[in-house]
Coordinates of C-alpha atoms in Angstrom, one line a residue:
X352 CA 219.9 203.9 20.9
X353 CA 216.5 204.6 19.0
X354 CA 214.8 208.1 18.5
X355 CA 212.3 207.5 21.8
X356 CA 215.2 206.9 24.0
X357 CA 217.6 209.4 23.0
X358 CA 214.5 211.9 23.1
X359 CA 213.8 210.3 26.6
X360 CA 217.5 210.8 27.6
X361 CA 217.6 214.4 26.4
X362 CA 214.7 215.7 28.1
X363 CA 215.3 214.0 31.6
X364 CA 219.2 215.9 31.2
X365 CA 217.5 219.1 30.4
X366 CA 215.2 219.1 33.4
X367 CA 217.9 218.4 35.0
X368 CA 219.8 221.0 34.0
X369 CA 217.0 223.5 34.4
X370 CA 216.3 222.2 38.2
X371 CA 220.3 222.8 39.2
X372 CA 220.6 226.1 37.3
X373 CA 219.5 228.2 40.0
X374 CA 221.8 226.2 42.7
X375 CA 224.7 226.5 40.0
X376 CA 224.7 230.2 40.0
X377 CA 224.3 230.5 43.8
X378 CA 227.7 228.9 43.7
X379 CA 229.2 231.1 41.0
X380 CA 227.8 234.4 42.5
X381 CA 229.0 233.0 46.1
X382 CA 232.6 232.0 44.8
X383 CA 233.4 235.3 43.0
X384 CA 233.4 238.7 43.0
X385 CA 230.1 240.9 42.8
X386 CA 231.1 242.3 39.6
X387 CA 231.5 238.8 38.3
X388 CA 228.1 238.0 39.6
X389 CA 226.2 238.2 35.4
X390 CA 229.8 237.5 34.2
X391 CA 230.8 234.4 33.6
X392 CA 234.2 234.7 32.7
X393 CA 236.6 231.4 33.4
X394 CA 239.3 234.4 34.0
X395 CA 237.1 234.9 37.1
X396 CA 239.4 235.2 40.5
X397 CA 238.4 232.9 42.8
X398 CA 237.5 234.0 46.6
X399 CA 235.5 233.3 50.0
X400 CA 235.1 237.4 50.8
X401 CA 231.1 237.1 50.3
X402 CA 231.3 234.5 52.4
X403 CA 232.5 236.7 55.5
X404 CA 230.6 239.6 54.3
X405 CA 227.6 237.6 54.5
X406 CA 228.8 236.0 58.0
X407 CA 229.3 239.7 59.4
X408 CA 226.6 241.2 58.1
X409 CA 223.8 238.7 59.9
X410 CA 224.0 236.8 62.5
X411 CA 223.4 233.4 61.0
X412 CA 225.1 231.2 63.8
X413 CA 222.2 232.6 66.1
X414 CA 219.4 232.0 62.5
X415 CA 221.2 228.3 62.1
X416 CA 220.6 227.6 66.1
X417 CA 217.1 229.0 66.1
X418 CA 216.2 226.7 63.1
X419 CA 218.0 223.2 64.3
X420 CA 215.9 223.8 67.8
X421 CA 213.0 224.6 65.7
X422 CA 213.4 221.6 63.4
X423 CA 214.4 218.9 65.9
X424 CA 211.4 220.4 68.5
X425 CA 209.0 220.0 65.7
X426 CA 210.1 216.6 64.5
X427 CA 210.4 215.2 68.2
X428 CA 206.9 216.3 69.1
X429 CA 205.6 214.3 65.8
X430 CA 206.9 211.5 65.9
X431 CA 205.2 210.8 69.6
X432 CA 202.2 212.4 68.6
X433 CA 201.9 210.7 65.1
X434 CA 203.3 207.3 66.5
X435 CA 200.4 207.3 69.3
X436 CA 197.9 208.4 66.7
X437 CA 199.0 206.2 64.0
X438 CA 198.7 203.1 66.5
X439 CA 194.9 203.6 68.1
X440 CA 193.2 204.1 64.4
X441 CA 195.7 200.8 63.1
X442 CA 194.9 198.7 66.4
X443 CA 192.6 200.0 68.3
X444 CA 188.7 199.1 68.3
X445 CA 186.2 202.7 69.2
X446 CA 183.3 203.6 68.3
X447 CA 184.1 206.8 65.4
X448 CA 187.2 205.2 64.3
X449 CA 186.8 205.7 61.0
X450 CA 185.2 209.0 61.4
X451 CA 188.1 210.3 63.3
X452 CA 190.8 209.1 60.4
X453 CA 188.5 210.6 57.6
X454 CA 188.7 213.8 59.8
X455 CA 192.6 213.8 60.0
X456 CA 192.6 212.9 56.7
X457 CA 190.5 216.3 55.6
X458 CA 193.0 217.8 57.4
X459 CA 195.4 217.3 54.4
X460 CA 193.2 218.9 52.3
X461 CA 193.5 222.6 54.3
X462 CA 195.8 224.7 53.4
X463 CA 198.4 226.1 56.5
X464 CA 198.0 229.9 55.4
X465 CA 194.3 229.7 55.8
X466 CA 194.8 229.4 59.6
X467 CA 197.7 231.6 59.7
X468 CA 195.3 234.2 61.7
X469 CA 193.5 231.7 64.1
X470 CA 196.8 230.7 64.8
X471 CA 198.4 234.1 66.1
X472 CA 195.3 234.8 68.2
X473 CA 195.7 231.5 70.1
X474 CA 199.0 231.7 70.3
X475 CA 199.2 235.2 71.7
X476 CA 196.5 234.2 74.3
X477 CA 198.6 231.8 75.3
X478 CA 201.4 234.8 76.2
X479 CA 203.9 232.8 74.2
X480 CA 204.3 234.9 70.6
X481 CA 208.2 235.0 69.7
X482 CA 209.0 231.7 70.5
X483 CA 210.0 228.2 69.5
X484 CA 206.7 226.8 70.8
X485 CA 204.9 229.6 68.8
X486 CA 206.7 228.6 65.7
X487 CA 206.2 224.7 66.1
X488 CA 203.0 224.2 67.9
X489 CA 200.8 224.9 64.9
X490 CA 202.8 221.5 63.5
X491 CA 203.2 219.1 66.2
X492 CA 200.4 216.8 64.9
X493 CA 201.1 215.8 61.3
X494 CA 197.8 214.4 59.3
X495 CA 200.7 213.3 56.5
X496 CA 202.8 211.5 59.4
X497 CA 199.6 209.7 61.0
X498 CA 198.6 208.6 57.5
X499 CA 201.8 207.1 56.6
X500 CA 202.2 205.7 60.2
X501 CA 198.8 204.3 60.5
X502 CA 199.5 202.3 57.0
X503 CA 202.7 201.0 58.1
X504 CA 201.3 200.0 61.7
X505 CA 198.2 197.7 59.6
X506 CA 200.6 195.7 57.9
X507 CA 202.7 194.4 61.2
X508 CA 201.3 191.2 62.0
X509 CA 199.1 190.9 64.9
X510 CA 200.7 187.8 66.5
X511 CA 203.8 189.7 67.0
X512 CA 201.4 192.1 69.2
X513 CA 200.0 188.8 71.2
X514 CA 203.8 187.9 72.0
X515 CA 204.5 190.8 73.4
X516 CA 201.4 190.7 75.7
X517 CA 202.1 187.0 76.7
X518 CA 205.6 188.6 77.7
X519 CA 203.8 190.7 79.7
X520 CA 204.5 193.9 77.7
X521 CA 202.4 196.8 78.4
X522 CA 200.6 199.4 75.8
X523 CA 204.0 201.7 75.2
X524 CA 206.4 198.7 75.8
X525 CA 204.4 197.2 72.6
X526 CA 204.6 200.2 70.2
X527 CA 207.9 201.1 71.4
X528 CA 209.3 197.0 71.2
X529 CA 207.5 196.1 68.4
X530 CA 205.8 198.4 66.1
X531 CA 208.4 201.2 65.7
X532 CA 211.5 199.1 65.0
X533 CA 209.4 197.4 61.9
X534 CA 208.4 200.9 60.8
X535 CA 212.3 202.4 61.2
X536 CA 212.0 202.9 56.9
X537 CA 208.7 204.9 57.1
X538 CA 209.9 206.7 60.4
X539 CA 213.2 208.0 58.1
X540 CA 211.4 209.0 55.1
X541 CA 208.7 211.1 57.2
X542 CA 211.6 212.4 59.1
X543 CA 213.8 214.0 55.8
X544 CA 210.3 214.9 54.7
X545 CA 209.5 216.8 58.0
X546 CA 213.3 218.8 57.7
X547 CA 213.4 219.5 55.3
X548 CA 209.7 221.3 55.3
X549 CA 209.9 223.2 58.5
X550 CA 214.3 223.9 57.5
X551 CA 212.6 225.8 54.7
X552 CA 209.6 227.5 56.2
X553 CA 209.1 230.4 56.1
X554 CA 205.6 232.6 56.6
X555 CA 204.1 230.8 59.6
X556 CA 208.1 232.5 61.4
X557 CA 207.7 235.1 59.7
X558 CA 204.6 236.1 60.8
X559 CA 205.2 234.9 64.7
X560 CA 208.5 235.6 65.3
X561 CA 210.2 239.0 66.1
X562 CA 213.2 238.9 66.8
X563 CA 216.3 237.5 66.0
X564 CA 216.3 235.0 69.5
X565 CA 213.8 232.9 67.4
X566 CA 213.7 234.2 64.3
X567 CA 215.0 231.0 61.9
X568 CA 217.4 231.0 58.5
X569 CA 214.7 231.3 55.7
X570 CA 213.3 234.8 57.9
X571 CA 216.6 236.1 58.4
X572 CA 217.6 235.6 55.0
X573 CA 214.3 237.1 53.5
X574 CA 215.3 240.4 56.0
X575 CA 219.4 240.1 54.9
X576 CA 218.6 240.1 51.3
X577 CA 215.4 242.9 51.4
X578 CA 216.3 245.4 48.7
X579 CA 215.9 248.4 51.1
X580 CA 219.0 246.9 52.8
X581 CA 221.0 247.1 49.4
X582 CA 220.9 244.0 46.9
X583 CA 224.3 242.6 46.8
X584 CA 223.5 238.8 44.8
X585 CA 226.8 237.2 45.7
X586 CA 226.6 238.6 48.9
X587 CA 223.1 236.6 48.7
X588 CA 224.0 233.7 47.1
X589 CA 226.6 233.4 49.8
X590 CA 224.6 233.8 52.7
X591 CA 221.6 231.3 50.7
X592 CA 224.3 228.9 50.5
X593 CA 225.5 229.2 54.3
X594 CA 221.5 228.0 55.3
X595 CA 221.1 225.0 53.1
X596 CA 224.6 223.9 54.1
X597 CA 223.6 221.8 56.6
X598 CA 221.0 220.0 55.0
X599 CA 223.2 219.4 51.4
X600 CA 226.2 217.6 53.5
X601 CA 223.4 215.6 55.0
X602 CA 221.8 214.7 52.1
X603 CA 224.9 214.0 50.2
X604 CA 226.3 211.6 53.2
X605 CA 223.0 209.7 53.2
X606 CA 221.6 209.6 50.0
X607 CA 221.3 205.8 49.6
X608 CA 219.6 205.3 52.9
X609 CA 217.2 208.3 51.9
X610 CA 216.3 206.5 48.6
X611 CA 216.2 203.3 50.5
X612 CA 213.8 204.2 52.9
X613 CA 211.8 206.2 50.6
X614 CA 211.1 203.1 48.4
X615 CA 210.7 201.0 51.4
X616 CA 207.5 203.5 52.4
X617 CA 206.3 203.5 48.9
X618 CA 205.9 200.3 48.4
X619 CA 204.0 199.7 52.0

C-alpha cells in the first residue's frame, strides 16, 4: 500500500468514525445507567430501564402512528402528483412547456422556512390547523420528485407508448402500464429520499401541530427532551433511539436494493 492510499484509507475511516460517534453514544447512554452516561467504563451494567422510562414518560406509540400516517400520506400524494407532472412536461406538447418546468424547477431554489407563515395563514383559512393534512399539504407536490421523474419518463422509448395506444390503452392505462414499471428504480430512490425527509421533519409540525393527536416523533422528542422538563441523556438517547428504529431495521434489511436503485437513478 503506498502513502496516497493509506492516507486515502485513513481519512475515509475517520469520517467515518466521526459520522457514527454521535449514533455510538446514543447506544451507550441508552444501554446504561445515567450515571454511566460520560462514563465509559467496560464494568458498566448492562440494562433496558431508559428504555421504559422513556416509553412511560411520552407517548411515543401515539408520536410513531402520527409520523407513519404522516409519512405514507405525504409520499402517496407525491408520487400521483409527481408521476402526472413528470409525464405532461416529458410527453406532452403545450404551449409554456418549458416555462412551466423552469418554474418548478425555481421552486428548488426556495427555501421551505421562507413560507413557513404563508403557509399557516392558508392553512388555518382552510379550518384544518392540527392535522395530518396541515402537516403534509405544504409537500404534496415535490419540484425534486417531478425533476427526477420527468428525466426518467424522456428516456422510455416512444414506440413502447404507440403500442400501448394501438392496444387501445388509454392516457392513465399508459403511464400506469408502461411508464412507471420502467421507472420502479427512480420511484424507490425518491421514495427513501422522501422518508426519510418528512420521518425527520421537524419545524413545518412543529409550528402546525398542537397536540399530541398529530404531533409526529421529531416534535415529541424536541418537547420530551426540553431542559425545563429535566435533562436525563440516556433517558434521551433511549427515546432518540425508539424514533429512528423503524427506519434503521428498514435500512439495514434493504440496503442493497437502496444502493441499487440509487445508482440506477444516477446514472439516468
Amino acid at each position: 500500500m503506498n502513502v496516497r492510499t493509506f492516507f486515502s484509507t485513513a481519512s475515509a475511516w475517520l469520517l467515518a468514525l466521526l459520522w457514527i460517534s454521535p449514533l455510538l453514544y446514543a447506544f451507550w447512554a441508552a444501554f446504561h445507567p445515567s450515571e454511566y452516561a460520560t462514563q465509559f467504563s467496560l464494568s458498566a451494567p448492562f440494562t433496558f430501564e431508559q428504555f421504559e422510562r422513556a416509553w412511560q414518560q411520552a407517548p411515543f406509540m401515539r408520536y410513531m402512528l402520527n409520523t407513519i400516517i404522516i409519512t405514507l400520506l405525504i409520499l402517496a400524494c407525491q408520487l400521483v402528483v409527481c408521476t402526472l407532472a413528470a409525464y405532461a412536461l416529458a410527453r406532452m406538447r403545450f404551449r409554456g412547456r418549458g416555462v412551466v418546468f423552469a418554474l418548478i424547477l425555481l421552486q428548488l431554489m426556495v427555501v421551505p422556512e421562507i413560507l413557513i407563515v404563508e403557509n399557516y395563514q392558508t392553512l388555518a383559512s382552510l379550518s384544518i390547523i392540527d392535522t395530518y393534512w396541515a402537516v403534509g399539504l405544504p409537500y404534496f407536490a415535490s419540484a425534486f420528485g417531478i425533476f427526477l421523474l420527468r428525466q426518467t419518463f424522456m428516456t422510455v422509448p416512444q414506440d413502447l407508448e404507440n403500442a400501448a395506444k394501438i392496444e387501445g390503452c388509454g392516457l392513465l392505462r399508459i403511464i400506469w402500464s408502461v411508464y412507471v414499471p420502467l421507472a420502479k428504480p427512480t420511484y424507490f430512490a425518491y421514495a427513501l429520499v422522501s422518508i426519510s425527509y418528512h420521518w425527520n421533519n421537524f419545524l413545518w409540525p412543529l409550528v402546525i401541530t398542537n397536540t399530541s393527536s398529530s404531533r409526529p416523533l421529531t416534535v415529541g422528542l424536541a418537547i420530551f427532551g426540553a431542559p425545563e422538563s429535566g435533562v436525563d441523556w440516556s433517558v434521551i438517547c433511549a427515546g432518540t433511539l425508539i424514533s429512528i428504529a423503524p427506519l434503521l431495521i428498514v435500512f439495514l434489511i434493504f440496503q442493497r436494493h437502496f444502493v441499487q436503485s440509487f445508482m440506477q437513478a444516477g446514472i439516468k
